[in-house]
Structure formats: C-alpha cells, structure tokens
PDB file of C-alpha atoms in Angstrom:
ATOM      1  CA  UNK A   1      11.428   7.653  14.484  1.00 79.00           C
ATOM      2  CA  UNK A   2       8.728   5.705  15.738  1.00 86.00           C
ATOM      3  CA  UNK A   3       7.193   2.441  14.063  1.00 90.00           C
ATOM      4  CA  UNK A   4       3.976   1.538  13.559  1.00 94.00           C
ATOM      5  CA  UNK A   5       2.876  -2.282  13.316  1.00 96.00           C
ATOM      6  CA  UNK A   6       0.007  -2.925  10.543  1.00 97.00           C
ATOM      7  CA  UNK A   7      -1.617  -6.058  10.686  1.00 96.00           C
ATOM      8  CA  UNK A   8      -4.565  -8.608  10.076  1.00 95.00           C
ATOM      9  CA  UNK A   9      -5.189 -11.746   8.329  1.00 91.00           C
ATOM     10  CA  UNK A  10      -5.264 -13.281   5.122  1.00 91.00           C
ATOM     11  CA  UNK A  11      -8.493 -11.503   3.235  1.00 93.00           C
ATOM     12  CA  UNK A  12      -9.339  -8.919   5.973  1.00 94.00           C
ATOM     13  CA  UNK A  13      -8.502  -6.083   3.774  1.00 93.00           C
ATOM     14  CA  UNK A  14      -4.891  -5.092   5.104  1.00 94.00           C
ATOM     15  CA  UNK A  15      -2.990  -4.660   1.822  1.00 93.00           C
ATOM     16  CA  UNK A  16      -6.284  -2.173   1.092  1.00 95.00           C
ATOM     17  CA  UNK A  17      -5.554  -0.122   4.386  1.00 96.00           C
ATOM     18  CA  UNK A  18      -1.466   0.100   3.802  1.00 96.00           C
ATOM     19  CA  UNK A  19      -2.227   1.449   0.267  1.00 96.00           C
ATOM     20  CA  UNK A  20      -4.323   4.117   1.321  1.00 97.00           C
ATOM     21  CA  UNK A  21      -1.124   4.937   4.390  1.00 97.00           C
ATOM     22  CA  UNK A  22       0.758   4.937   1.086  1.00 96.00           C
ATOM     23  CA  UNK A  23      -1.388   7.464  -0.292  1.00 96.00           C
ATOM     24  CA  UNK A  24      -1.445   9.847   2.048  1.00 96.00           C
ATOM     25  CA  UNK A  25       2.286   9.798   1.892  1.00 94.00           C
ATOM     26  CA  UNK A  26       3.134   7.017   4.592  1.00 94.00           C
ATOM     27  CA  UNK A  27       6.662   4.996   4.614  1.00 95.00           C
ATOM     28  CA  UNK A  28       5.696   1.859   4.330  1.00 96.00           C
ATOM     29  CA  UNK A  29       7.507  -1.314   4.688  1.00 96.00           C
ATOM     30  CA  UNK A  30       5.818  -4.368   3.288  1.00 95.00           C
ATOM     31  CA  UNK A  31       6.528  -7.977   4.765  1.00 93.00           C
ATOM     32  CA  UNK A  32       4.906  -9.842   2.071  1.00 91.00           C
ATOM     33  CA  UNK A  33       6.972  -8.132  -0.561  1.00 94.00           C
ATOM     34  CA  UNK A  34       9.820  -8.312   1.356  1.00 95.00           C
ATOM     35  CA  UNK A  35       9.161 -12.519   1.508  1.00 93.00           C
ATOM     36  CA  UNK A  36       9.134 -12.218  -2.334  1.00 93.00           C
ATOM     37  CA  UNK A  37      12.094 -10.386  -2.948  1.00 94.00           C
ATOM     38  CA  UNK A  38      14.120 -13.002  -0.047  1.00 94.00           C
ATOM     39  CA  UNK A  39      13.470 -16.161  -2.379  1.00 95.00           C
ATOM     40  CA  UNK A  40      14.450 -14.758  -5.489  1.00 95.00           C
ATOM     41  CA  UNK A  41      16.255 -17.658  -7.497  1.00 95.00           C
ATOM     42  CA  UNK A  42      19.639 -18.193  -6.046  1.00 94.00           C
ATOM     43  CA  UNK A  43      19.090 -16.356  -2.987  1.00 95.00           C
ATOM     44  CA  UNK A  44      20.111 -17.993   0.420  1.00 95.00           C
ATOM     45  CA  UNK A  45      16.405 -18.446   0.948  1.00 95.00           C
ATOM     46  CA  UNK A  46      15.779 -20.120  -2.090  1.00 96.00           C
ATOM     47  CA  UNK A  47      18.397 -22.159  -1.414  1.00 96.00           C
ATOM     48  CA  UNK A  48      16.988 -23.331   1.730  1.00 96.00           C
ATOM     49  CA  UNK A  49      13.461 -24.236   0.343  1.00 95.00           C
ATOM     50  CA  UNK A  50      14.559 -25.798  -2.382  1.00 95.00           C
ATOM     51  CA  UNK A  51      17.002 -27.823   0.258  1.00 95.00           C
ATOM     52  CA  UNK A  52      13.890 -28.444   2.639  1.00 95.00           C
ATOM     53  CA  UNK A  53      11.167 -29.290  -0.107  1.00 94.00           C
ATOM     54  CA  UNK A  54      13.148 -30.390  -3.136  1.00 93.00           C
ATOM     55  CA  UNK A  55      13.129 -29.481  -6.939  1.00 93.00           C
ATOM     56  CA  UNK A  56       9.153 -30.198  -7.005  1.00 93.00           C
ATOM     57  CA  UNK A  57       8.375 -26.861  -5.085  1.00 93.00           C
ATOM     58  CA  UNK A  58       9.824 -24.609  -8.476  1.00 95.00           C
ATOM     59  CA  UNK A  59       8.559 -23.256 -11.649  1.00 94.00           C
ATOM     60  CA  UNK A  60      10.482 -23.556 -14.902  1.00 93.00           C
ATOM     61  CA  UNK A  61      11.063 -20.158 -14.729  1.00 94.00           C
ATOM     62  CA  UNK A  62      13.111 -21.479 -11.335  1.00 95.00           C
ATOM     63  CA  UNK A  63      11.036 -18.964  -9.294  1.00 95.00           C
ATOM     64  CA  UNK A  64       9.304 -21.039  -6.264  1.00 95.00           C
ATOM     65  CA  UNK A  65       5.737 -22.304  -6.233  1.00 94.00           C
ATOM     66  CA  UNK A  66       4.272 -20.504  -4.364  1.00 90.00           C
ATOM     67  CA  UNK A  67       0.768 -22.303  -4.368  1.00 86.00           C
ATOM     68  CA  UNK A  68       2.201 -25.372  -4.413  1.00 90.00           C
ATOM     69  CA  UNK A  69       4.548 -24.214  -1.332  1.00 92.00           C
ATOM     70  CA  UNK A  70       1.379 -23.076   0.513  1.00 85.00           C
ATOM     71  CA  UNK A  71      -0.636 -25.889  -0.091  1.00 84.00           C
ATOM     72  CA  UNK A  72       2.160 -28.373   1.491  1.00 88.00           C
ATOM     73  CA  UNK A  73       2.702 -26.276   4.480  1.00 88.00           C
ATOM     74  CA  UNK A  74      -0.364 -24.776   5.687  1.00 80.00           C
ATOM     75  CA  UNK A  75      -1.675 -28.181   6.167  1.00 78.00           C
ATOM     76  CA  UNK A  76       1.554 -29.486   7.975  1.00 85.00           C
ATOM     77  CA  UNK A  77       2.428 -27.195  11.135  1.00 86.00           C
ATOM     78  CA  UNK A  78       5.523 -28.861  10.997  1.00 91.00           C
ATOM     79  CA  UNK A  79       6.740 -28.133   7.455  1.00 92.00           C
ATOM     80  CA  UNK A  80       5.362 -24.297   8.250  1.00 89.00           C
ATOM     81  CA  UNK A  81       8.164 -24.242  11.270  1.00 90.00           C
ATOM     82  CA  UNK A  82      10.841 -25.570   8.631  1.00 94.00           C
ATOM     83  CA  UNK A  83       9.604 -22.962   5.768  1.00 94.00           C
ATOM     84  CA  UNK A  84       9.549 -19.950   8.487  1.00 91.00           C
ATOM     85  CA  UNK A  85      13.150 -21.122   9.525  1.00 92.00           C
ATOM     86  CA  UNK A  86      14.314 -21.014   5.799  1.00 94.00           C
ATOM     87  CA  UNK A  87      12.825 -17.432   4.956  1.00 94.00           C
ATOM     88  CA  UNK A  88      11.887 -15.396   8.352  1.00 90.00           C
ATOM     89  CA  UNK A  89      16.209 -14.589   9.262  1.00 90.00           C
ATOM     90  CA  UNK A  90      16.483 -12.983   5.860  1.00 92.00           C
ATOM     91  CA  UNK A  91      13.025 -11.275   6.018  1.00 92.00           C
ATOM     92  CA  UNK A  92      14.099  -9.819   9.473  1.00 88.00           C
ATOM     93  CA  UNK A  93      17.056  -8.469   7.950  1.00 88.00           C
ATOM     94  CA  UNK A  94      15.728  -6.870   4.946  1.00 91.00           C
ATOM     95  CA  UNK A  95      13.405  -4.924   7.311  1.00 89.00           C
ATOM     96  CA  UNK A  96      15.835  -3.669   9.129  1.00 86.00           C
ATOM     97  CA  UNK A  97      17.754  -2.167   6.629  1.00 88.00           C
ATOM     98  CA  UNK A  98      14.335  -0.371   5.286  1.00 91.00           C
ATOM     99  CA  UNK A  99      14.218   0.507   8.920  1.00 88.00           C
ATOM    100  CA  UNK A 100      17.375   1.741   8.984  1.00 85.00           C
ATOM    101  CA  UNK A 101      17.187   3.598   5.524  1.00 87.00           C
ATOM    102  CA  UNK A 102      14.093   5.441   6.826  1.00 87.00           C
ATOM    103  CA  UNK A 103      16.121   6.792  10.336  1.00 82.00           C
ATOM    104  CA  UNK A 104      18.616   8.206   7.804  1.00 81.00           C
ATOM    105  CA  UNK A 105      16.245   9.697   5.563  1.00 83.00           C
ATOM    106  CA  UNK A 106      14.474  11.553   8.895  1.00 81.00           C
ATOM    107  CA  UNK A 107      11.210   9.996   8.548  1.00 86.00           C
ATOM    108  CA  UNK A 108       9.289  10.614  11.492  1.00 86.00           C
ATOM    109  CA  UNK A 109       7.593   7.453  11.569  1.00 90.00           C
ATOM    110  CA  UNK A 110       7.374   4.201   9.724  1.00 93.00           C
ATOM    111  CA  UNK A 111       4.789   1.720   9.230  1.00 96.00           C
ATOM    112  CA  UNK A 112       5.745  -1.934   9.182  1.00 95.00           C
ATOM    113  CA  UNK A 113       3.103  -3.680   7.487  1.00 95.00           C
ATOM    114  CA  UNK A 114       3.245  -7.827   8.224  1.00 93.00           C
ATOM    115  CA  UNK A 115       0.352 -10.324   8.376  1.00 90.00           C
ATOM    116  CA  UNK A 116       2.881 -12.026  11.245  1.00 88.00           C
ATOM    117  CA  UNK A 117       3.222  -9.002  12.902  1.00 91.00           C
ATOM    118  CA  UNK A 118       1.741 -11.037  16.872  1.00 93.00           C
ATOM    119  CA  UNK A 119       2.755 -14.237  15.763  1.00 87.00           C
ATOM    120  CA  UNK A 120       6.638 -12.967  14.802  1.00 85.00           C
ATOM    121  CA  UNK A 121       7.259 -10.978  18.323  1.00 87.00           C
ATOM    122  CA  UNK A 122       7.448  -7.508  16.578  1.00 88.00           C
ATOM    123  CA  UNK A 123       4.758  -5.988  18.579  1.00 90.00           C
ATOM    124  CA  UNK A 124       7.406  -4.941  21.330  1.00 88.00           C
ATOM    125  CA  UNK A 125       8.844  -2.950  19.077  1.00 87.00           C
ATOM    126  CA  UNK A 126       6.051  -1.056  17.648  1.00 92.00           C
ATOM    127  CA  UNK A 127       5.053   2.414  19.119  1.00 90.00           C
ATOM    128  CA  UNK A 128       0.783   1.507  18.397  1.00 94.00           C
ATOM    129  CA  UNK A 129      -0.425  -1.494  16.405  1.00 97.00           C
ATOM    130  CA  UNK A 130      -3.727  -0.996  13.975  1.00 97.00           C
ATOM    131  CA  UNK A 131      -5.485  -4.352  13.524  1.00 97.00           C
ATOM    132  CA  UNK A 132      -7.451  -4.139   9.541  1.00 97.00           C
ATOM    133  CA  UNK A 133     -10.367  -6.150  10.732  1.00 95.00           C
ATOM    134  CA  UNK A 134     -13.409  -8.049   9.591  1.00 94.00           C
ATOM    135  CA  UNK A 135     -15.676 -10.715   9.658  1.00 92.00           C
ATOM    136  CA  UNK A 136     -14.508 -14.694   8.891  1.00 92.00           C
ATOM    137  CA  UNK A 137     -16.709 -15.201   6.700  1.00 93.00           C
ATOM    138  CA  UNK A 138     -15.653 -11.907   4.995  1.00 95.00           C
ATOM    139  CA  UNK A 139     -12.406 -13.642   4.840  1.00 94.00           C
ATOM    140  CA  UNK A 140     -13.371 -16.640   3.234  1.00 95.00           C
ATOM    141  CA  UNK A 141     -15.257 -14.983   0.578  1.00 94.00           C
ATOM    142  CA  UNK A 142     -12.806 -12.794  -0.504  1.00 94.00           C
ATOM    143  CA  UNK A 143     -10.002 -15.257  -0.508  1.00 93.00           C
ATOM    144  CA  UNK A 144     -12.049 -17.585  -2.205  1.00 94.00           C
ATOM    145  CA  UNK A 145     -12.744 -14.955  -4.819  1.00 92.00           C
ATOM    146  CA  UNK A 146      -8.967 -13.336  -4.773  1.00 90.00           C
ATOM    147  CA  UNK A 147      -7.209 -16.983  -5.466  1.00 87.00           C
ATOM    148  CA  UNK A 148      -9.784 -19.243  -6.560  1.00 87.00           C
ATOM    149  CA  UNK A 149      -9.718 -21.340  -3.432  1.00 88.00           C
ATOM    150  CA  UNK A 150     -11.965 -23.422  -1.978  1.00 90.00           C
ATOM    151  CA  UNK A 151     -14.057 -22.665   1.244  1.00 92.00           C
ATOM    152  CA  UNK A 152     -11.900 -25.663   3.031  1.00 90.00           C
ATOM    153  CA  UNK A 153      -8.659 -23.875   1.393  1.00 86.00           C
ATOM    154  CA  UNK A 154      -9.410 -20.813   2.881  1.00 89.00           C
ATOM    155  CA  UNK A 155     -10.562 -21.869   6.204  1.00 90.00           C
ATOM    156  CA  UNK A 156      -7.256 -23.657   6.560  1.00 84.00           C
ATOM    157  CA  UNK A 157      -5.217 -20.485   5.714  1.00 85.00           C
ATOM    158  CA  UNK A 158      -7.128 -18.257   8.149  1.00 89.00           C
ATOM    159  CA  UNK A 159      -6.814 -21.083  10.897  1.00 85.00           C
ATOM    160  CA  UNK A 160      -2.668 -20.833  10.173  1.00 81.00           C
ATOM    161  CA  UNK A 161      -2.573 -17.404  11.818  1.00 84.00           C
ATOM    162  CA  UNK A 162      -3.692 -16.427  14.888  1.00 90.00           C
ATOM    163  CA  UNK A 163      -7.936 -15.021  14.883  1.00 91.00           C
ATOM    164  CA  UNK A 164      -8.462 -11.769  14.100  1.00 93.00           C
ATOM    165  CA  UNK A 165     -10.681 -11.330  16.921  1.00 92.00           C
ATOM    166  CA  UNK A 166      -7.379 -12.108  19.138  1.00 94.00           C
ATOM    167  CA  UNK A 167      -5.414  -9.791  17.358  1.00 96.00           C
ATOM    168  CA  UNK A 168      -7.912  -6.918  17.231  1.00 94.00           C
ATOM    169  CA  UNK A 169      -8.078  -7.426  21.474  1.00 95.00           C
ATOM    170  CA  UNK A 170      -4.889  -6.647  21.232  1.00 95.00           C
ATOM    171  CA  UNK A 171      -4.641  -3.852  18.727  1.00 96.00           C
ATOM    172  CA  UNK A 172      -4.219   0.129  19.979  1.00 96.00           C
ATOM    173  CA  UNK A 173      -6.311   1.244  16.792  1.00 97.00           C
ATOM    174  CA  UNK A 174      -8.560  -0.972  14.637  1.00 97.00           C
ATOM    175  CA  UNK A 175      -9.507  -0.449  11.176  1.00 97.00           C
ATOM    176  CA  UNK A 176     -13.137  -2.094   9.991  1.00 96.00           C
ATOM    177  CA  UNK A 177     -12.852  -3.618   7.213  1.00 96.00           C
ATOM    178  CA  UNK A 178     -16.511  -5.286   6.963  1.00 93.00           C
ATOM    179  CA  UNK A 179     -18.098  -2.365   5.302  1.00 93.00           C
ATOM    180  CA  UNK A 180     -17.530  -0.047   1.856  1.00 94.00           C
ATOM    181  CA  UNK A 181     -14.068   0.601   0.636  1.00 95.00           C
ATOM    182  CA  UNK A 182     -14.589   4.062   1.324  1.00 97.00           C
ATOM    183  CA  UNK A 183     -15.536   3.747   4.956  1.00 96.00           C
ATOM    184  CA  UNK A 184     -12.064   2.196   5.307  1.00 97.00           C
ATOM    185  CA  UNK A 185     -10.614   4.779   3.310  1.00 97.00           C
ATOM    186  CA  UNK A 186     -12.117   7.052   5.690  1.00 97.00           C
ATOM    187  CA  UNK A 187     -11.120   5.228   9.178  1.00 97.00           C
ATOM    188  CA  UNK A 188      -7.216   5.182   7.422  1.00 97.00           C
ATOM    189  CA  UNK A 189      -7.271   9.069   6.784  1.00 97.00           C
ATOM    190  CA  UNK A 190      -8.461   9.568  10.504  1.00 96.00           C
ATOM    191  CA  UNK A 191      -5.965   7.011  12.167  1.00 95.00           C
ATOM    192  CA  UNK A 192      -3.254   8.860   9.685  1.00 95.00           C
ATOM    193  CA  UNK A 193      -3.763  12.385  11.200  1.00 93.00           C
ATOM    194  CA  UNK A 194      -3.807  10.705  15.062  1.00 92.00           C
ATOM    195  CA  UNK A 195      -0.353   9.078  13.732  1.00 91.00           C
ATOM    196  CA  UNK A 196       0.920  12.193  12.573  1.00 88.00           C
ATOM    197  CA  UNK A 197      -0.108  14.391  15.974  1.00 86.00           C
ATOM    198  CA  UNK A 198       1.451  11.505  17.842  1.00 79.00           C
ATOM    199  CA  UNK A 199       4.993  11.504  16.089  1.00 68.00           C
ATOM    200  CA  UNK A 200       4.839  15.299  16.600  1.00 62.00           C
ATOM    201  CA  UNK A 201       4.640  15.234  20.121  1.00 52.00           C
ATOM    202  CA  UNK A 202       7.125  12.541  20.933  1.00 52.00           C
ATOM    203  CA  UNK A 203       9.499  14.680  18.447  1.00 50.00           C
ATOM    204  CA  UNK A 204       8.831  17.905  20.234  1.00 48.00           C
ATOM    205  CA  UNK A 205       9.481  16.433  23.518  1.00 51.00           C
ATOM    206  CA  UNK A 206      12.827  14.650  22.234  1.00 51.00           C
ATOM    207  CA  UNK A 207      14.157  17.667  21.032  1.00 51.00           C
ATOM    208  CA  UNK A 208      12.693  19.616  24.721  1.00 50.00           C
ATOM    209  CA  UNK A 209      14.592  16.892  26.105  1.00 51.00           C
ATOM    210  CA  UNK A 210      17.829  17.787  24.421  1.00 53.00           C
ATOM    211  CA  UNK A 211      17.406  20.830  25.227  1.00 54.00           C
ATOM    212  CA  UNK A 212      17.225  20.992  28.656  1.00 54.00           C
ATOM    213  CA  UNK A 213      20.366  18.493  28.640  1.00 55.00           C
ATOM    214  CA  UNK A 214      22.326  21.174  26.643  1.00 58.00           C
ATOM    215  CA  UNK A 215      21.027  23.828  29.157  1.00 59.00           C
ATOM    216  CA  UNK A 216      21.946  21.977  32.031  1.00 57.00           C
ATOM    217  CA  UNK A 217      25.364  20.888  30.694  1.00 61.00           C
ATOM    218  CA  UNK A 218      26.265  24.544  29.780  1.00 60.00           C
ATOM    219  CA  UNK A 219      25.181  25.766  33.972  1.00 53.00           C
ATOM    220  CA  UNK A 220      27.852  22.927  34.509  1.00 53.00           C
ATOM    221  CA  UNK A 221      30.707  23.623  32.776  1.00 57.00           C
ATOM    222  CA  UNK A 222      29.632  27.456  33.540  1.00 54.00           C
ATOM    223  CA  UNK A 223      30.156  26.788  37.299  1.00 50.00           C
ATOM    224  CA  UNK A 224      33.026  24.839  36.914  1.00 50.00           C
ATOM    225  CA  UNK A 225      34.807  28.068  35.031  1.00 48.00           C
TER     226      UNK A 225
END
C-alpha cells in the first residue's frame, strides 16, 4: 500500500481537493479531524491542554476553545511548541492505526491529508506529495470570509506554517487552487487516475517480484532433491 501526502495551507483550498479524492472513491485520512477527535473531553490530550493553558481555554460544554486556543498560540511560537507537544503523539498514533486499518482492508493506496504534512517530517514516508495551491492573498480572503477574521488574523495564521510557495517547490504534483472550483475538480480527477496507474504498477511489480522469489526458491529446493 502506498501513501500519498496531501497538503497546503490554511485557505488554499485543500479540504476542497481531499473531498473530491473522497469522491472518486479515495481512502482518506484526515489530520484535522483526527486533532478533533484527540482532544475530546477527558482524553489524554485534553488533559494536557487544559494542564498547559488552564480552565480558561474550555467551553461549558467542556469541549476546548478552539478560537480562543488559536488565538493564544499562533501569536506565541513558544506556546505553539507546548500545544504541538500536548496533541501531535496522539495524532501520530491515531494515523497509524487508520494506516494500519487500510493495509488490512487491501487498499492499494492511502491518502494522508495534513496541513503539517513538511513541517511534521511525514514527507519521507509518502510515496508522491500533491501541494493544493494558491495565491496569499487568495488565502487571506477566504479565511477572512470562512472564520470572520481579520486581514492581520489571517496573515498571522498563514505566516505559522511554512509558504506555500516552499511547499509547492517541493511537491511531486500540484493542484491550483486560484481558479473555478471546477478547474480543481478537474486537476483532482486527472492526478486521481495518475495515482491509480501508479499503485498498479508498483503492485504488479511486487507481486512479479514474489514471483520470481517463489520460482527461484522452488529451482532450489528442486536441485537440492
């Protein structure tokens, strides 16, 4: 099974790209709601934050803040490190158990969708990365829209993660974002079939592989009869 890293930044259009993977019948494994699900209200995460940042940081429901989380530690690289430290171990762990699930259920490949994806060291693990790019100001417009921030707000969340324009130097496949949602739609149902022929190669040449291993193993023990 072979995984393949989805990425961007805040308000480049990423979740829009992984639901149109999911559409076209893509295993997808989502870092964001994995974070959710980690600091569920008693949870060893939650634990942890509330440890870190106090009582302040929750909701009388007891779920956490999550604005109020992000506006303490996006403005404090510092308290980031400490939030990361609280939540990424359990995040990790969740995703590979999907990972894991997916092996078992013979999926021939998996996409691992995670804004973090450079940033967190996963790239070494993925087979290609796709990069779900567009302009800054793109970004700040539609974040701005999306959560009612402010342009300063947003510009401070897209300066937390590294640029997109780094990210999409890096990237084996890159999705532009900038235009109509169907020209994305369009780029994802093209990288989707390249995926596809990919993990069908690789599998065929496993299983070649395997083959010739029996074969040989057989002219062995044949010879040693």
């Amino acid at each position: 099974m072979q995984l393949i890293g989805l990425t961007g930044g805040i308000g480049s259009g990423k979740s829009t790209a992984s639901r149109y993977f999911e559409n076209l019948g893509c295993a997808i494994i989502d870092a964001d709601v994995i974070a959710h699900k980690v600091v569920e209200p008693g949870s060893k995460a939650w634990k942890e934050i509330v440890k870190n940042f106090g009582q302040e940081v929750l909701l009388p429901s007891q779920q956490i803040n999550r604005q109020l989380l992000g506006s303490m530690v996006f403005s404090d690289p510092g308290k980031r490190k400490i939030l990361n430290q609280c939540t990424h171990p359990y995040i990790r762990r969740e995703m590979m158990l999907q990972i894991l699930w997916n092996f078992l259920q013979g999926k021939k490949f998996v996409i691992l969708d995670s804004p973090l994806l450079f940033e967190s060291k996963l790239t070494k693990w993925m087979k290609k990365v796709i990069v779900v790019y567009c302009s800054e100001q793109q970004q700040v417009d539609r974040i701005v829209k999306r959560n009612n921030f402010t342009e300063d707000e947003a510009k401070q969340r897209i300066t937390s993660q590294m640029s997109l324009s780094e990210k999409r130097s890096m990237a084996d496949y890159v999705i532009d974002n900038s235009g109509t949602l169907e020209h994305t739609r369009l780029q994802v149902v093209d990288l989707h079939q390249k995926i596809r022929a990919l993990s069908h190669y690789h599998g065929l040449h496993l299983w070649i592989l395997i083959a010739t291993l029996f074969i040989l193993l057989l002219f062995v023990l044949l010879l040693l009869l």
